[in-house]
XYZ file of C-alpha atoms in Angstrom:
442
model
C 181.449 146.045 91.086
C 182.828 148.334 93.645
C 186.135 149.991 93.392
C 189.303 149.165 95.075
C 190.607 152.305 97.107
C 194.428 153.554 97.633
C 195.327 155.543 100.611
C 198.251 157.880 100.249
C 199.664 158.474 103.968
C 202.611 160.065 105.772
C 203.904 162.847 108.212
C 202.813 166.070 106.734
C 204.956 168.487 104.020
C 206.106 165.245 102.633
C 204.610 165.882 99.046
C 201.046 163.549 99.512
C 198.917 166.550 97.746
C 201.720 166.827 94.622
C 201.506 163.102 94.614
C 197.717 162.729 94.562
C 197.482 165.543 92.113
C 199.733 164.005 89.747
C 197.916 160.963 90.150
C 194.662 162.334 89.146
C 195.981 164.783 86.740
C 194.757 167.849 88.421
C 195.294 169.950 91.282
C 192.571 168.709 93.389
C 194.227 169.261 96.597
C 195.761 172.103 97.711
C 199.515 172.393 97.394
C 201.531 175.100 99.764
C 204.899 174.154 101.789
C 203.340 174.710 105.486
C 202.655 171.143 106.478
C 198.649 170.488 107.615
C 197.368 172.191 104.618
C 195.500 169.046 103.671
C 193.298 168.767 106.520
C 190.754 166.850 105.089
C 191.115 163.666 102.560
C 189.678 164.479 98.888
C 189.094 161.437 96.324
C 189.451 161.148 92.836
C 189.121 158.368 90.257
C 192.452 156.726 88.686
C 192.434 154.816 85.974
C 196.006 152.287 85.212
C 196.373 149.716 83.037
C 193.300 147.871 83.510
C 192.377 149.024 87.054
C 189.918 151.468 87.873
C 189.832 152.760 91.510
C 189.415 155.334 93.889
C 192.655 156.752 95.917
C 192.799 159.213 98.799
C 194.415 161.898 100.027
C 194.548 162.133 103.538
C 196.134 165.101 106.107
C 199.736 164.461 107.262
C 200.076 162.206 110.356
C 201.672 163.591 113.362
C 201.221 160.739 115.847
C 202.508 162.204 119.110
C 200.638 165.569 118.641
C 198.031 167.297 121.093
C 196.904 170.435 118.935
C 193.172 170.141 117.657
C 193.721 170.216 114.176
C 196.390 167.836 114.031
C 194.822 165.100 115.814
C 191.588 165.708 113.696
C 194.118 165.011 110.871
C 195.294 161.745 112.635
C 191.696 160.480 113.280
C 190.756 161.199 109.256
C 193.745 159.147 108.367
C 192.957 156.356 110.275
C 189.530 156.405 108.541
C 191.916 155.894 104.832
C 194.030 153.370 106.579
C 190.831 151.460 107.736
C 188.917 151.808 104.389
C 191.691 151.359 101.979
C 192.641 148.332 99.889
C 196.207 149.264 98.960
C 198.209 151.955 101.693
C 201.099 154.216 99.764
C 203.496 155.758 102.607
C 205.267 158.702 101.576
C 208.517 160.107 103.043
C 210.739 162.851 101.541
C 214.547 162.191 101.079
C 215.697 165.420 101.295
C 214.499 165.515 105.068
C 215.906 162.303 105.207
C 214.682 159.198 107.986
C 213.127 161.002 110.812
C 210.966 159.337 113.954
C 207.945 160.314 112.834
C 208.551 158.480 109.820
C 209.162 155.265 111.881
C 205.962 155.795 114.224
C 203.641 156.030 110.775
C 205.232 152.919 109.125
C 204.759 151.718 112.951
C 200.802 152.285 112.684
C 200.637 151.165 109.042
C 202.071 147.502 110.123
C 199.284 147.636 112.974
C 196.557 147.513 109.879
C 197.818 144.434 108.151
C 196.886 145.991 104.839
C 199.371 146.421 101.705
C 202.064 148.940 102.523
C 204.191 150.742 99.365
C 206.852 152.890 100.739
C 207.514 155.877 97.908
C 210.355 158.081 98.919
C 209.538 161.919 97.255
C 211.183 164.319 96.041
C 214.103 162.476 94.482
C 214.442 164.398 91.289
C 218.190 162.857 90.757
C 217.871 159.459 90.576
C 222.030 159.067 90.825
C 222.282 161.951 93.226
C 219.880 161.014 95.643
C 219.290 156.897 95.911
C 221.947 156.591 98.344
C 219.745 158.301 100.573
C 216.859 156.233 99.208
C 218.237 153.679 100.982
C 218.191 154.722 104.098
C 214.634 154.240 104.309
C 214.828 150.136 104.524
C 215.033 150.893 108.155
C 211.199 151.336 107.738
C 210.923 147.612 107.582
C 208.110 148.156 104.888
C 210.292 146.468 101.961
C 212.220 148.049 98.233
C 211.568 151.979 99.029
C 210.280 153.309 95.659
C 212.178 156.478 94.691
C 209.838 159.276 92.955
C 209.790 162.449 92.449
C 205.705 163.752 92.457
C 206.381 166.991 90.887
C 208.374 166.090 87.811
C 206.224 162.858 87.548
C 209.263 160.694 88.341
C 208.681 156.788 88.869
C 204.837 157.496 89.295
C 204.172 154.613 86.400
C 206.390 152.243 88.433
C 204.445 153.141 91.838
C 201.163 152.507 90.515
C 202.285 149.249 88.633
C 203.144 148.069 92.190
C 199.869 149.602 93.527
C 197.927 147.745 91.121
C 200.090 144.060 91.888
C 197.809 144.346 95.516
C 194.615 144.976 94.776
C 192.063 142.408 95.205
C 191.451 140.084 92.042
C 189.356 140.575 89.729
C 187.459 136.858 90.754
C 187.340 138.221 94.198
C 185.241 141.618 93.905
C 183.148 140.130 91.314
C 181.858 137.636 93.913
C 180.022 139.886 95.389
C 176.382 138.635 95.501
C 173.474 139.934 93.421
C 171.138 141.031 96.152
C 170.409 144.917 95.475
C 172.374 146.722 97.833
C 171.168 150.114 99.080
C 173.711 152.622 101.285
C 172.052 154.845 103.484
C 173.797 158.113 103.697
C 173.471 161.477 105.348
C 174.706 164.280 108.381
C 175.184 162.954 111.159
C 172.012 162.123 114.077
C 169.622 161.955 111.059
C 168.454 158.868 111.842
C 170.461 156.170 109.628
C 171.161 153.780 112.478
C 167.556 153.783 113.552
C 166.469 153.578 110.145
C 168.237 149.954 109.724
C 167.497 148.784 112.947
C 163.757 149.583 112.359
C 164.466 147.806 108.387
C 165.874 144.544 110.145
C 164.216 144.300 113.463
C 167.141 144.363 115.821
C 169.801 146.577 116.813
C 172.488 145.869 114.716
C 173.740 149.452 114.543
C 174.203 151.631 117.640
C 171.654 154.388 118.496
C 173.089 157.476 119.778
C 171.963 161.008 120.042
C 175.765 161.699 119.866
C 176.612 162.985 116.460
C 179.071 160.530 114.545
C 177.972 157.431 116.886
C 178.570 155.415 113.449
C 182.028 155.073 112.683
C 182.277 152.483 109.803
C 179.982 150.992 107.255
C 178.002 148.436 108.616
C 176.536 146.003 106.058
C 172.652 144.172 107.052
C 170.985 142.195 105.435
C 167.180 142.790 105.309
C 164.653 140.294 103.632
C 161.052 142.173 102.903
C 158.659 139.854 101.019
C 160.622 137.578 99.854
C 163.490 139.845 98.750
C 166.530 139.929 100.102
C 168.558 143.074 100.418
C 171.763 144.501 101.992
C 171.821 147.531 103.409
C 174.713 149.499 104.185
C 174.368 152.064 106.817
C 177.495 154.709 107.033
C 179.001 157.133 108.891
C 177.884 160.533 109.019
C 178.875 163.451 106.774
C 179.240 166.785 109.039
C 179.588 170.319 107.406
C 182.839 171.829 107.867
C 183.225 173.446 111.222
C 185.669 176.323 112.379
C 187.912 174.974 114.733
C 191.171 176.721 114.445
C 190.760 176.941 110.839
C 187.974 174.746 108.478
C 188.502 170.779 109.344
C 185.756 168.116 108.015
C 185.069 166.409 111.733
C 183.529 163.240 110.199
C 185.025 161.667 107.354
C 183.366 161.530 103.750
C 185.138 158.267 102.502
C 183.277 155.685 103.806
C 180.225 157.155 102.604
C 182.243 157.347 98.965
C 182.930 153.805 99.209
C 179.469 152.710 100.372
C 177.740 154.699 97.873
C 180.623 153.038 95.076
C 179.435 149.284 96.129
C 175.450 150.369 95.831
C 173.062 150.330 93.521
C 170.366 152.610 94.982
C 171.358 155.389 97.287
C 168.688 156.712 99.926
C 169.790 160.180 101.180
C 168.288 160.742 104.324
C 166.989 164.143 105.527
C 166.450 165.423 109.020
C 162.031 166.302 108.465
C 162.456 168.483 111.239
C 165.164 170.315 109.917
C 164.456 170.285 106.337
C 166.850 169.978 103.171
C 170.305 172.171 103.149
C 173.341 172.769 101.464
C 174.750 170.074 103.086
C 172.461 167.286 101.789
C 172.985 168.540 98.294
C 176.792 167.826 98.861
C 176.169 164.325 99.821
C 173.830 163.595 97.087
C 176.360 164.697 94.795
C 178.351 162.127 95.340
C 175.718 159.571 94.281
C 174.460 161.576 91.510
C 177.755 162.061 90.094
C 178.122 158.323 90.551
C 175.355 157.612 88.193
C 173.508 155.600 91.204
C 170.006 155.278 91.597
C 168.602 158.071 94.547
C 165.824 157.877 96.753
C 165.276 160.999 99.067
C 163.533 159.557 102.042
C 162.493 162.795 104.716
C 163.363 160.738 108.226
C 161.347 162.338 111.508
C 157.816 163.255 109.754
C 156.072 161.744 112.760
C 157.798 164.453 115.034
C 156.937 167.542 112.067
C 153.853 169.800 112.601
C 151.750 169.467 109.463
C 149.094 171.281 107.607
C 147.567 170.189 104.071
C 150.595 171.856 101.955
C 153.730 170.693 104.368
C 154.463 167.648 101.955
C 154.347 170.386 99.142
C 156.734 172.980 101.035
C 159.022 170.174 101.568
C 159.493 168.548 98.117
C 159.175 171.772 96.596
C 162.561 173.237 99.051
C 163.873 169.820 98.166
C 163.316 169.975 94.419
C 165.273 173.645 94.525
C 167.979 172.759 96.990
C 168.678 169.559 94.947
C 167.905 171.121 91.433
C 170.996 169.236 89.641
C 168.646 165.589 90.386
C 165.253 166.267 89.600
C 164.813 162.686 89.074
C 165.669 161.810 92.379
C 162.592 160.172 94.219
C 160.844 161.650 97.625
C 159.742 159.735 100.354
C 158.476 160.946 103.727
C 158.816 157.999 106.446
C 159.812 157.889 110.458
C 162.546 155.238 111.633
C 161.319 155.695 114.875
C 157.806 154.267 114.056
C 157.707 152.446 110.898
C 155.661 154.982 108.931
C 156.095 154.181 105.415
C 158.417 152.018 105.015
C 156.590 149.538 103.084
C 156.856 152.518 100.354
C 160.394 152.830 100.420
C 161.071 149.106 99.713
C 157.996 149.591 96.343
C 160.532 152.397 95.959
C 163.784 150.801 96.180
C 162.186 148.225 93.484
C 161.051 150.643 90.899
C 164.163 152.329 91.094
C 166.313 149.440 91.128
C 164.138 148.455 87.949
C 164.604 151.906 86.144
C 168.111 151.637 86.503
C 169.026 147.931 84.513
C 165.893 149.430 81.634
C 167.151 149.306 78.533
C 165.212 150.758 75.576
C 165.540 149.501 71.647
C 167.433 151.750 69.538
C 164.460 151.822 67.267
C 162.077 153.030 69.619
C 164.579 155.668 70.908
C 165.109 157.262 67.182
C 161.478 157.490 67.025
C 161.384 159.756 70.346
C 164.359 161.200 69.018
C 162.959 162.198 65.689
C 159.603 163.456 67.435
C 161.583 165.618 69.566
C 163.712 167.325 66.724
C 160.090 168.132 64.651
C 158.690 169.510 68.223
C 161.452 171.542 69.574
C 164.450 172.225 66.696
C 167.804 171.761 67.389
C 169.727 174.771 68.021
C 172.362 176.305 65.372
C 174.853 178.510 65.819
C 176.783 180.843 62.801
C 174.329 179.593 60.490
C 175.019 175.800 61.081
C 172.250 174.258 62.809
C 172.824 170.426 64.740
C 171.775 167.434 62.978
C 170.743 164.513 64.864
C 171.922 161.372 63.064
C 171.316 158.546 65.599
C 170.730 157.508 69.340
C 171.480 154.461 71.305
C 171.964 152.920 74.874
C 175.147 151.476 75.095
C 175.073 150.454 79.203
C 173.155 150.373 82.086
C 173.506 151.605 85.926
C 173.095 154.539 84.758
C 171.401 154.020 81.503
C 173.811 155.425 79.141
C 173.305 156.850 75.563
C 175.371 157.936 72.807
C 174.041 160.505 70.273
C 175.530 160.580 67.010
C 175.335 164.355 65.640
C 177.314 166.338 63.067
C 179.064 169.054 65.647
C 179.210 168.431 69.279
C 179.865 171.697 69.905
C 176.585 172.359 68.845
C 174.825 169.898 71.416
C 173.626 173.035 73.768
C 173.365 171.716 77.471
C 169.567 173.045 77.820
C 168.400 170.787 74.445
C 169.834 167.750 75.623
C 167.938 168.379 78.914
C 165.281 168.237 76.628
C 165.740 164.950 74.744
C 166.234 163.803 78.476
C 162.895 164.768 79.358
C 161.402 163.352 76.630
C 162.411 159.633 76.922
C 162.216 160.116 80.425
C 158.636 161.246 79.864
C 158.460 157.831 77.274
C 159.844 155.330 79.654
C 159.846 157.135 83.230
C 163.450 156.312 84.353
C 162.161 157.660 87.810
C 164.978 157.601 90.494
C 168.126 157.187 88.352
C 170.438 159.438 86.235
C 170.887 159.269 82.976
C 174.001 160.070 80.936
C 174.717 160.895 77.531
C 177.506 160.980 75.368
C 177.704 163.067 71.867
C 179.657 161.610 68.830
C 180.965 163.419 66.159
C 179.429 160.828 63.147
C 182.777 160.432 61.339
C 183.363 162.787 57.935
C 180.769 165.145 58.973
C 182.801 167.905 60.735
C 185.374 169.242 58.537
């Protein structure tokens, strides 16, 4: 079930970045007093109450401006406003109501989505809401006084947050057709990919960087199977334009990749895998979703006998963190292959809902141990009590052991690769959890 998102929006220097860190409970966005240092939006997932969801901070809105970077910031924004569930507009009541307040809350009406006005920076609840009032001019409702850096009224902003998300018995209606997001740079070929998948042009084609501007959902029936694919827009690397500014935004591709199982990251064969890629395959791999690397253009790449080993061999190094990411070589523009990629989409789709008995995996577990012994440290070695899969998509496992701190990094690699090497698991994560089996650390 995907995620509902929250937007935080509003002129800039009005606090959004001390807001959304306090939010998230780090400093994930950079905080400094010279409005438009946020010029791209950064996500995080919040958890309240029972809600878990993904919220956004987005660059300060300056509607009326002509400067590069500030319009950039305006055009990202939009992007939130558009892809967001749940809008929070924040003004600051120590600058008081100012026009470019109005003109926001002006283009927030325009998206008929839910609108929370927050007023910042009130640290003085009985100093300042007289001035908090001022702000019903807005026409967006209550005003919410908070104060983002002493974590003032933040619980009684997201309680009202929470009030507009979709239900519960709405998201989980979602159908059960596997659902596969196509994501990559820009002009790689993810429009021509689904139009080739469904027959039609349902997407645009452009050679135009960034021709894709939403997520476009199509559904795709191949053998009797029906599935939905979900092509986004493109991810660009940051360019220097007056300063780093992300041209293309990364959300929608955060929210596609949320609502899908399997994620096929699509690289430019011509151009080959780079630093890039392995940032947009990090946000499916730290998503726990299954990955397909499918190499798009290999009709139009000069080949020899060892090209499909250069290539997954750069890929393998570039992408090192997802080694059990699958490779695929195919061309949207003529079809080659793409009977593989929906075999692949299957088996990975498969992998991902496997679940293993807990008998079978103490066996491997035990096997491993007598093979390879678990490391010790000070004298005290780790013990190994018990393993078990507790979810799926990922498969998850929880090892019991008698120190955690003991678990190295590079042996539970290892007792990876070994059930993986038992049951395959090709194309998905895993993730493990170590427990402390109680009474044994003292």
């Amino acid at each position: 079930m995907s995620k509902p998102i929250l937007a935080i929006v509003g002129r800039p220097n009005v606090g959004k970045s001390t807001l959304f860190n306090a939010l998230a409970g780090s400093r994930i966005s950079i905080v400094q007093d010279t409005p438009g240092v946020t010029r791209d939006r950064i996500y995080a997932d919040v958890s309240w109450t029972k809600w878990d969801f993904t919220m956004i901070d987005t660059g300060g809105i300056e509607p009326d401006s002509q400067d590069v970077i500030l319009s950039q910031m305006r055009e990202q924004a939009q992007i939130a406003i558009d892809t967001a569930d749940v809008i929070v507009m924040l003004t600051d009541v120590r600058q008081g109501l100012v026009d470019a307040d109005s003109k926001v809350a002006d283009l927030l009406r325009r998206s008929h989505k839910p609108v929370i006005l927050a007023v910042n920076k009130v640290d003085d609840f009985q100093k300042f809401m007289a001035d908090v009032y001022e702000f019903y001019n807005l026409g967006l409702g209550d005003p919410l006084p908070i104060s983002s850096a002493s974590k003032l009224g933040l619980g009684e902003l997201l309680d009202e947050v929470v009030k507009h998300f979709p239900s519960r018995d709405v998201m989980q209606e979602e159908d059960e057709r596997p659902k596969i997001a196509i994501v990559g740079k820009p002009n790689v070929g993810k429009s021509s990919l689904v139009n080739k998948l469904c027959g039609k042009d349902r997407a645009i084609v452009s050679d135009i960087a960034g021709t894709t501007r939403d997520a476009v959902d199509t559904d795709v029936k191949h053998n009797g199977q029906e599935y939905v694919f979900i092509d986004t827009a493109g991810i660009r690397r940051k360019n220097k334009i007056k300063g780093e500014i992300e041209r293309y935004s990364i959300i929608r591709a955060v929210a596609a990749v949320e609502r899908a199982d399997v994620v096929v990251i699509l690289i430019d064969g011509t151009q080959g895998v780079t630093e890039q890629d392995a940032k947009i395959a990090g946000i499916a791999h730290d998503r726990g979703k299954g990955i397909i690397i499918a190499v798009n253009k290999w009709d139009a790449v000069e080949k020899d006998d060892k090209t499909i080993y250069r290539q997954k061999e750069r890929i393998r190094q570039v992408l090192s963190f997802m080694p059990y990411a699958e490779i695929i070589f195919i061309s949207a523009k003529t079809g080659q292959r793409l009977n593989n990629m929906f075999d692949t989409i299957d088996v990975v789709i498969q992998n991902q809902s496997m679940r293993v008995a807990t008998g079978v995996l103490n066996e491997i577990m035990a096997q491993a141990a007598a093979m390879q012994q678990p490391p010790s440290d000070k004298g005290k070695r780790l013990k190994l009590f018990y393993i078990t899969q507790v979810s799926i998509k990922p498969p998850t496992f929880v090892i019991f052991v008698n120190d955690k701190a003991l678990m190295h990094f590079s042996y539970l690699r290892y007792l990876e690769n070994q059930i993986r090497e038992a049951f395959g698991f090709r194309g998905t994560a895993m993730r493990f959890i170590i427990r402390e089996r109680k009474g044994e650390k003292k």
